[in-house]
Each structure stands twice: as C-alpha cells, then as structure tokens.
Amino acid sequence: MARDAGPGAGPGAGTEVGARGKWWPLVAITLGNFMLIMDVTIVNTALPEIARDLDASFTSLQWVMDIYALALAALLMAAGSAADLFGRRRLYLLGLAVFALSSLACGLAPDPGLLIAARALQGVGAAAMFATNTPLLMAAYTGRDRGVAFGVWGGTSGAAAAVGPVLGGLLTEGLDWRAIFLVNLPLTVFAGWLTLRTVGESTGRAGGRVDAAGVVLFTGFAGALTYGLIRGGEEGWGDTGTTLSLASAGLALVGFVLVERRLKQPMFDLGLLRSPAFVALMVAAVVLQASAFPYLTYVAMWLQSVLGMSPIEAGLAVTPLAVAALVVGVIGGKLLSHLPPRVPVSGGLLLVGSGALLNAALVDGDAGWSALAPGLAVAGLGVGLATPVLVSAALGLVPGERAGMASGAVNTSRQFGYALGIAVLGTVFAARVRSVFTDGAAAAGSAPETAGAPDPEAAGHAAEAISGGHAADVIAAAPPGPARHAVERLAGDAFVAGIDRVCLISGVVAVAAALLVFAVVRDQRDQHGQRGQHGQHDGARPASGTTGRAPGAPGAPGAGETQSAGVGGTARVAGVAGGAGAAGAAGSAGAAGGVVGAAGPGGVAPAGA
C-alpha cells in the first residue's frame, strides 16, 4: 500500500509498505523518539558511577545533564525548518546517525570533558529526530490509523520516561555506566534501516528558509546564560568569567530580538508575546520542566552515594513520578480535552509544586527512599495533567499561520526550562551542601569527642566532593571512630539540606506559575476564532479521524499542520506555516500521557527530552 508523503514529496515518497506492514513506519519513528527521551532519564541513576569512574566534579555532572537539553532546546525549531526544506526523512536519518555516533563517543569517553562534548552532539541528533517525528507520522498515516499511530507514539514516550531510570540502573549495575549509551547503537541501526525501507520522504511548503542568524543568537543566549549560572555557583557571582558570560547572554538576547523583528520569516514571531495568555503558557512550560525534573538528579545521587542503594534500587525509587504521569494521561486523555486549558495547566503546576514541597517536608537526615514516594507521585499527577494541554492551549491563542511556530516555542521552552532548572537548582544545591557541611565540620572539630573532623579548608573540598556524588570517599577518608561517624552524619545532613532547598524553591515557583496561569489564561474564543482547549479553527473542524489540510495541499498534511497527541484523544490544528513556522509543527506533539516532559529531556523530559 503506497502512501502519499505529503507536499513536496521527494524520492522515497510513496514507499511500498504493504497492508500487513503498514505499522513499520510507526516502529521506525517511535523507536527514535523512545531513545531520545530515555536518554534524559537513563543518565540519572548512572551519575554516581560516572563521578567515580571519571573523577568528575559536581559542575561536570551538571553539564553532563544540562548540555543535552540545552542543545535540544536551542536547535528544535531550526531543525524543523531544515526538515521542511531538505526533507524530513533525510533529516531524521541524519539525526539518527549523529545520535548513534555521539552515543558511541559517550560510551568511550575517557574524561568528563569529552563526555560533555559528546552529550552536546547527542542533543543535536535528538533535535533532528524530535523535530521530524510528528510530520513523518502525519505523512505516513491518515484517518483512523493516524489516531492509533499518535496514541502509540505518545504512549511509548511516557514509557521511555518511566523505563529510563530502571534501565539505567540495570545497565549500570549489571554491566557498566557506559552501557547506558552503547545500548543506543543497535537501536539506531535498526531504526535507520527500517526508516529507509518503510518511511517516505516529504518536505514543507516551497519558499521557506532557515533563520540562521536567529538560531546562532538564541543558541548563544541559552548557552551563555547557562554557563554563567553554573560558573557563578562555582566561582562566585563577582568572577570575571561569570560576569562576561551573563553579559554575553544579554547581548545575544538583544541581538535575537532585533533580528527576529526585521525578518519576513523569523524563527519566532515576537508579536505572539503581545498576548499575556501566551506568555503565561510559555512561562508555564519553562517552570513545569524546571520544577518537576531537575531535582531528581540530586535525589538519585543521594539514594546511591548517601543511602548506599544500588543503581537498580535508586531507579525504582524515583519511578512514581513517571508512572503517575503516564496513568493520568492514559485514563484522563479524553477528559482533559473538554476542560478549559487553564484548569489542567494551572492544576498540574499546583500539583507539581505540592509534590516538591512534600519532598522538602518529608525528606530529612533520617529519611529513607520511601519518604520520596508521596511527593513524587503527586508531582507525577501534575505532570500528566499539564503537559498534554500546554501545546493545544497555546495553539488556541494564535492565528492559524503561526500554529507550528507556537507549538515549537512551547516545546523549546520546556527543554530550556529543564536546562535552566539544572543550572539554577544545581548552584543552589551545591551552595547549601557546602554551607551545612562546613558549618557542621567546624562545630564537630571543636568538640573533643569528634576531634579529627575536617578543618575549614578540607571541609570545603569535602563538601564539593559530596555534592558530586563522592560522599562514600569522603567518609572513608575520615579517621575511624567518632570522627568518621560525625562526617557520615554531616554528609547525609548536608545532602538532604541541599535537596530540601531545591525542592522548596521548585515548589514555590511552580505554585506561583499555577496562580499566574489561572489568572491570565481564559477559556474563550479569541480574535482568531479558535478554542484553546481544542486547538482548532472555527469552521475548520475536521471530521473524526481526519485532519484539516493546508491550502494548496489537498489530501496531504500541510506544512503548518500539527497534532498534539494524547492517549484516547488528539487535538489537531491545520495551519499554513511555511519555513520557520513549520519548525514548531515538527516538534509539536506533547506526549500522550503527558510524560514527554521527562525528556525533556524530553523528559523525566528527563523525559522529555
């Protein structure tokens, strides 16, 4: 059964897959999506082993986590534009190749610097894969098959977020931490081979272009800001490098605004920011990722380096969030589409904040892993509630020709929120650990019964090692007897104090964002005749199982056509968004079950990616 691959179809369009093999394109595309989301969460449980094997500092571990999401956020919309121009299947295959080679480089990395560089390259490949997932599925399937395809695609996104920590623990404990990256190699080879055989080529509308200046400036802004925040926590806010980095971020942002205002086809139309409701949803996307997922990095390290849990046990301990999010998405997919968008978005943020605050209240120096479960489960309910609605809510606030751009902006905000959360909360975490440990060491050193505790200078180095996952080494280096017991207690208290502080900040910020969304976003038809909760144009409501068509492309998905998929229901938008506008459509679908946020990573965002 040959398939029409859409407007601008090139060689390979109409690939023969046969009636019995019609789902192979779904397997090829979903497999890539599964990997890019899983690679956010799979790293968490391996961090202590990476720290020990490569002698990595806390700052290096921050970058191992952060650089992937940063590259994904910076290049997502640009990758969508490139895919529309040069071919979506072609870019997807290129993304798979880059992802595979960078995964190999990660697995062979001899030091933290090369691991970070390889993770950045992984993010580039992930951006190309994520940006092309949705349009390739739109081109491959129509009618009822399309609904099934997006349901499966979204469901596996949620599964990737949930499976990541456990699989990471299994591979790290059973083989080696390097296996969490090397496992991608056979999967990418299979996905690439299957894509070549079963997925047709397609392109977007003619006349589009890649906003190269916008990409460079936005990437410079995001990278300089993140570097400045991380360096400020390590070297101090008065440090010359910190100041120059933050100043560079400001200049890049100003340049980005000036460039986008002058271009006829900008990567992002700044006019969208005139809508307070749209701005509130962008803030919600950033805060959702920043509040729900970054602190899990420090939780995973606490479970292993302080509580002594195995990587598998640590992976299982943090799964309540992803599992709860997946359950909400599967059960509530249809119900969410009938609610005013501010209800699930603000309600989800409120639950995410409540979960973080629960963790801050329940986790103390005497707590075990079970103290995490209530807070993680509550936060997971919030992720499942808010994530699948964010894109469709944003689409209801913009004109049809900006639908793809708006969805891409929301997804970019989510990935950038994760990167920003790691940078900011990591700085707070490290400072809190250092403060508590050094103060405690000074008090212990002056007590006769604990003589031999670290002196102030040694305590500072020990605190840095503890925050980087080397608590066991610090404890082992202390003199046997009361001094070692004092250091062990101090290490646990300092780590918990750091987790409590980042959870407190995450909770307060999420609750504030919930109040903002509830106050600003309204359930009403806007000037473009759209409903935010459905993401559809009035008078252009497609029949069940179909999707509206862009003008000039009868019978095939338009370049600006986007779909936000949820298990049990999909929100569809047809728009004419050529060039950069279609970039957002390429990466628009929020995970069914609301768990792509873990990636994102992708995830857990994280899923989702």
PDB file of N, CA and C in Angstrom, residues 86-127:
ATOM      1  N   PHE A  86      14.722  20.505   3.379  1.00  0.00           N
ATOM      2  CA  PHE A  86      15.621  19.495   2.806  1.00  0.00           C
ATOM      3  C   PHE A  86      15.089  18.066   2.870  1.00  0.00           C
ATOM      4  N   GLY A  87      13.961  17.875   3.513  1.00  0.00           N
ATOM      5  CA  GLY A  87      13.380  16.540   3.602  1.00  0.00           C
ATOM      6  C   GLY A  87      13.358  16.030   5.022  1.00  0.00           C
ATOM      7  N   ARG A  88      12.177  15.618   5.469  1.00  0.00           N
ATOM      8  CA  ARG A  88      12.023  15.208   6.867  1.00  0.00           C
ATOM      9  C   ARG A  88      12.655  13.849   7.133  1.00  0.00           C
ATOM     10  N   ARG A  89      12.461  12.913   6.197  1.00  0.00           N
ATOM     11  CA  ARG A  89      13.098  11.610   6.381  1.00  0.00           C
ATOM     12  C   ARG A  89      14.613  11.753   6.355  1.00  0.00           C
ATOM     13  N   ARG A  90      15.111  12.587   5.443  1.00  0.00           N
ATOM     14  CA  ARG A  90      16.558  12.789   5.342  1.00  0.00           C
ATOM     15  C   ARG A  90      17.120  13.331   6.650  1.00  0.00           C
ATOM     16  N   LEU A  91      16.447  14.314   7.234  1.00  0.00           N
ATOM     17  CA  LEU A  91      16.951  14.886   8.475  1.00  0.00           C
ATOM     18  C   LEU A  91      16.798  13.911   9.635  1.00  0.00           C
ATOM     19  N   TYR A  92      15.718  13.128   9.627  1.00  0.00           N
ATOM     20  CA  TYR A  92      15.545  12.117  10.676  1.00  0.00           C
ATOM     21  C   TYR A  92      16.677  11.095  10.628  1.00  0.00           C
ATOM     22  N   LEU A  93      17.034  10.653   9.427  1.00  0.00           N
ATOM     23  CA  LEU A  93      18.139   9.701   9.285  1.00  0.00           C
ATOM     24  C   LEU A  93      19.463  10.325   9.711  1.00  0.00           C
ATOM     25  N   LEU A  94      19.656  11.599   9.359  1.00  0.00           N
ATOM     26  CA  LEU A  94      20.870  12.287   9.791  1.00  0.00           C
ATOM     27  C   LEU A  94      20.911  12.395  11.310  1.00  0.00           C
ATOM     28  N   GLY A  95      19.751  12.692  11.915  1.00  0.00           N
ATOM     29  CA  GLY A  95      19.683  12.757  13.376  1.00  0.00           C
ATOM     30  C   GLY A  95      20.011  11.421  14.021  1.00  0.00           C
ATOM     31  N   LEU A  96      19.509  10.335  13.446  1.00  0.00           N
ATOM     32  CA  LEU A  96      19.823   9.002  13.968  1.00  0.00           C
ATOM     33  C   LEU A  96      21.321   8.726  13.889  1.00  0.00           C
ATOM     34  N   ALA A  97      21.937   9.100  12.765  1.00  0.00           N
ATOM     35  CA  ALA A  97      23.370   8.855  12.595  1.00  0.00           C
ATOM     36  C   ALA A  97      24.183   9.649  13.626  1.00  0.00           C
ATOM     37  N   VAL A  98      23.833  10.931  13.797  1.00  0.00           N
ATOM     38  CA  VAL A  98      24.543  11.765  14.771  1.00  0.00           C
ATOM     39  C   VAL A  98      24.326  11.226  16.183  1.00  0.00           C
ATOM     40  N   PHE A  99      23.109  10.801  16.475  1.00  0.00           N
ATOM     41  CA  PHE A  99      22.794  10.262  17.788  1.00  0.00           C
ATOM     42  C   PHE A  99      23.600   8.994  18.067  1.00  0.00           C
ATOM     43  N   ALA A 100      23.720   8.142  17.051  1.00  0.00           N
ATOM     44  CA  ALA A 100      24.469   6.892  17.222  1.00  0.00           C
ATOM     45  C   ALA A 100      25.959   7.166  17.448  1.00  0.00           C
ATOM     46  N   LEU A 101      26.546   8.010  16.608  1.00  0.00           N
ATOM     47  CA  LEU A 101      27.976   8.293  16.736  1.00  0.00           C
ATOM     48  C   LEU A 101      28.289   8.985  18.064  1.00  0.00           C
ATOM     49  N   SER A 102      27.418   9.913  18.467  1.00  0.00           N
ATOM     50  CA  SER A 102      27.656  10.600  19.740  1.00  0.00           C
ATOM     51  C   SER A 102      27.440   9.669  20.920  1.00  0.00           C
ATOM     52  N   SER A 103      26.517   8.727  20.807  1.00  0.00           N
ATOM     53  CA  SER A 103      26.328   7.734  21.868  1.00  0.00           C
ATOM     54  C   SER A 103      27.574   6.866  22.014  1.00  0.00           C
ATOM     55  N   LEU A 104      28.169   6.496  20.886  1.00  0.00           N
ATOM     56  CA  LEU A 104      29.420   5.737  20.929  1.00  0.00           C
ATOM     57  C   LEU A 104      30.518   6.557  21.606  1.00  0.00           C
ATOM     58  N   ALA A 105      30.589   7.848  21.246  1.00  0.00           N
ATOM     59  CA  ALA A 105      31.589   8.717  21.867  1.00  0.00           C
ATOM     60  C   ALA A 105      31.356   8.853  23.373  1.00  0.00           C
ATOM     61  N   CYS A 106      30.095   8.931  23.780  1.00  0.00           N
ATOM     62  CA  CYS A 106      29.781   8.978  25.212  1.00  0.00           C
ATOM     63  C   CYS A 106      30.260   7.714  25.918  1.00  0.00           C
ATOM     64  N   GLY A 107      29.987   6.581  25.295  1.00  0.00           N
ATOM     65  CA  GLY A 107      30.355   5.310  25.899  1.00  0.00           C
ATOM     66  C   GLY A 107      31.847   5.084  25.997  1.00  0.00           C
ATOM     67  N   LEU A 108      32.623   5.764  25.139  1.00  0.00           N
ATOM     68  CA  LEU A 108      34.073   5.589  25.140  1.00  0.00           C
ATOM     69  C   LEU A 108      34.805   6.746  25.798  1.00  0.00           C
ATOM     70  N   ALA A 109      34.065   7.745  26.275  1.00  0.00           N
ATOM     71  CA  ALA A 109      34.685   8.970  26.795  1.00  0.00           C
ATOM     72  C   ALA A 109      35.655   8.661  27.937  1.00  0.00           C
ATOM     73  N   PRO A 110      36.913   9.141  27.842  1.00  0.00           N
ATOM     74  CA  PRO A 110      37.900   8.860  28.897  1.00  0.00           C
ATOM     75  C   PRO A 110      37.902   9.895  30.016  1.00  0.00           C
ATOM     76  N   ASP A 111      37.209  11.017  29.811  1.00  0.00           N
ATOM     77  CA  ASP A 111      37.207  12.062  30.825  1.00  0.00           C
ATOM     78  C   ASP A 111      35.911  12.859  30.725  1.00  0.00           C
ATOM     79  N   PRO A 112      35.589  13.662  31.751  1.00  0.00           N
ATOM     80  CA  PRO A 112      34.329  14.408  31.751  1.00  0.00           C
ATOM     81  C   PRO A 112      34.184  15.371  30.584  1.00  0.00           C
ATOM     82  N   GLY A 113      35.274  16.011  30.159  1.00  0.00           N
ATOM     83  CA  GLY A 113      35.194  16.979  29.072  1.00  0.00           C
ATOM     84  C   GLY A 113      34.690  16.359  27.780  1.00  0.00           C
ATOM     85  N   LEU A 114      35.231  15.214  27.414  1.00  0.00           N
ATOM     86  CA  LEU A 114      34.796  14.547  26.183  1.00  0.00           C
ATOM     87  C   LEU A 114      33.379  13.995  26.326  1.00  0.00           C
ATOM     88  N   LEU A 115      33.012  13.561  27.522  1.00  0.00           N
ATOM     89  CA  LEU A 115      31.652  13.088  27.739  1.00  0.00           C
ATOM     90  C   LEU A 115      30.659  14.231  27.545  1.00  0.00           C
ATOM     91  N   ILE A 116      30.987  15.402  28.065  1.00  0.00           N
ATOM     92  CA  ILE A 116      30.104  16.561  27.909  1.00  0.00           C
ATOM     93  C   ILE A 116      29.976  16.949  26.443  1.00  0.00           C
ATOM     94  N   ALA A 117      31.105  16.962  25.718  1.00  0.00           N
ATOM     95  CA  ALA A 117      31.071  17.302  24.298  1.00  0.00           C
ATOM     96  C   ALA A 117      30.211  16.306  23.513  1.00  0.00           C
ATOM     97  N   ALA A 118      30.358  15.034  23.836  1.00  0.00           N
ATOM     98  CA  ALA A 118      29.567  14.005  23.148  1.00  0.00           C
ATOM     99  C   ALA A 118      28.086  14.135  23.481  1.00  0.00           C
ATOM    100  N   ARG A 119      27.774  14.500  24.726  1.00  0.00           N
ATOM    101  CA  ARG A 119      26.374  14.713  25.106  1.00  0.00           C
ATOM    102  C   ARG A 119      25.772  15.898  24.343  1.00  0.00           C
ATOM    103  N   ALA A 120      26.565  16.937  24.093  1.00  0.00           N
ATOM    104  CA  ALA A 120      26.086  18.063  23.301  1.00  0.00           C
ATOM    105  C   ALA A 120      25.737  17.601  21.887  1.00  0.00           C
ATOM    106  N   LEU A 121      26.588  16.769  21.317  1.00  0.00           N
ATOM    107  CA  LEU A 121      26.331  16.247  19.975  1.00  0.00           C
ATOM    108  C   LEU A 121      25.093  15.355  19.976  1.00  0.00           C
ATOM    109  N   GLN A 122      24.911  14.608  21.052  1.00  0.00           N
ATOM    110  CA  GLN A 122      23.689  13.817  21.194  1.00  0.00           C
ATOM    111  C   GLN A 122      22.455  14.704  21.141  1.00  0.00           C
ATOM    112  N   GLY A 123      22.514  15.860  21.793  1.00  0.00           N
ATOM    113  CA  GLY A 123      21.389  16.789  21.773  1.00  0.00           C
ATOM    114  C   GLY A 123      21.088  17.298  20.380  1.00  0.00           C
ATOM    115  N   VAL A 124      22.135  17.495  19.568  1.00  0.00           N
ATOM    116  CA  VAL A 124      21.940  17.922  18.184  1.00  0.00           C
ATOM    117  C   VAL A 124      21.179  16.848  17.406  1.00  0.00           C
ATOM    118  N   GLY A 125      21.613  15.595  17.552  1.00  0.00           N
ATOM    119  CA  GLY A 125      20.907  14.500  16.886  1.00  0.00           C
ATOM    120  C   GLY A 125      19.486  14.356  17.381  1.00  0.00           C
ATOM    121  N   ALA A 126      19.294  14.513  18.689  1.00  0.00           N
ATOM    122  CA  ALA A 126      17.952  14.400  19.263  1.00  0.00           C
ATOM    123  C   ALA A 126      17.031  15.477  18.731  1.00  0.00           C
ATOM    124  N   ALA A 127      17.548  16.702  18.524  1.00  0.00           N
ATOM    125  CA  ALA A 127      16.728  17.789  17.982  1.00  0.00           C
ATOM    126  C   ALA A 127      16.233  17.438  16.581  1.00  0.00           C
TER     127      ALA A 127
END
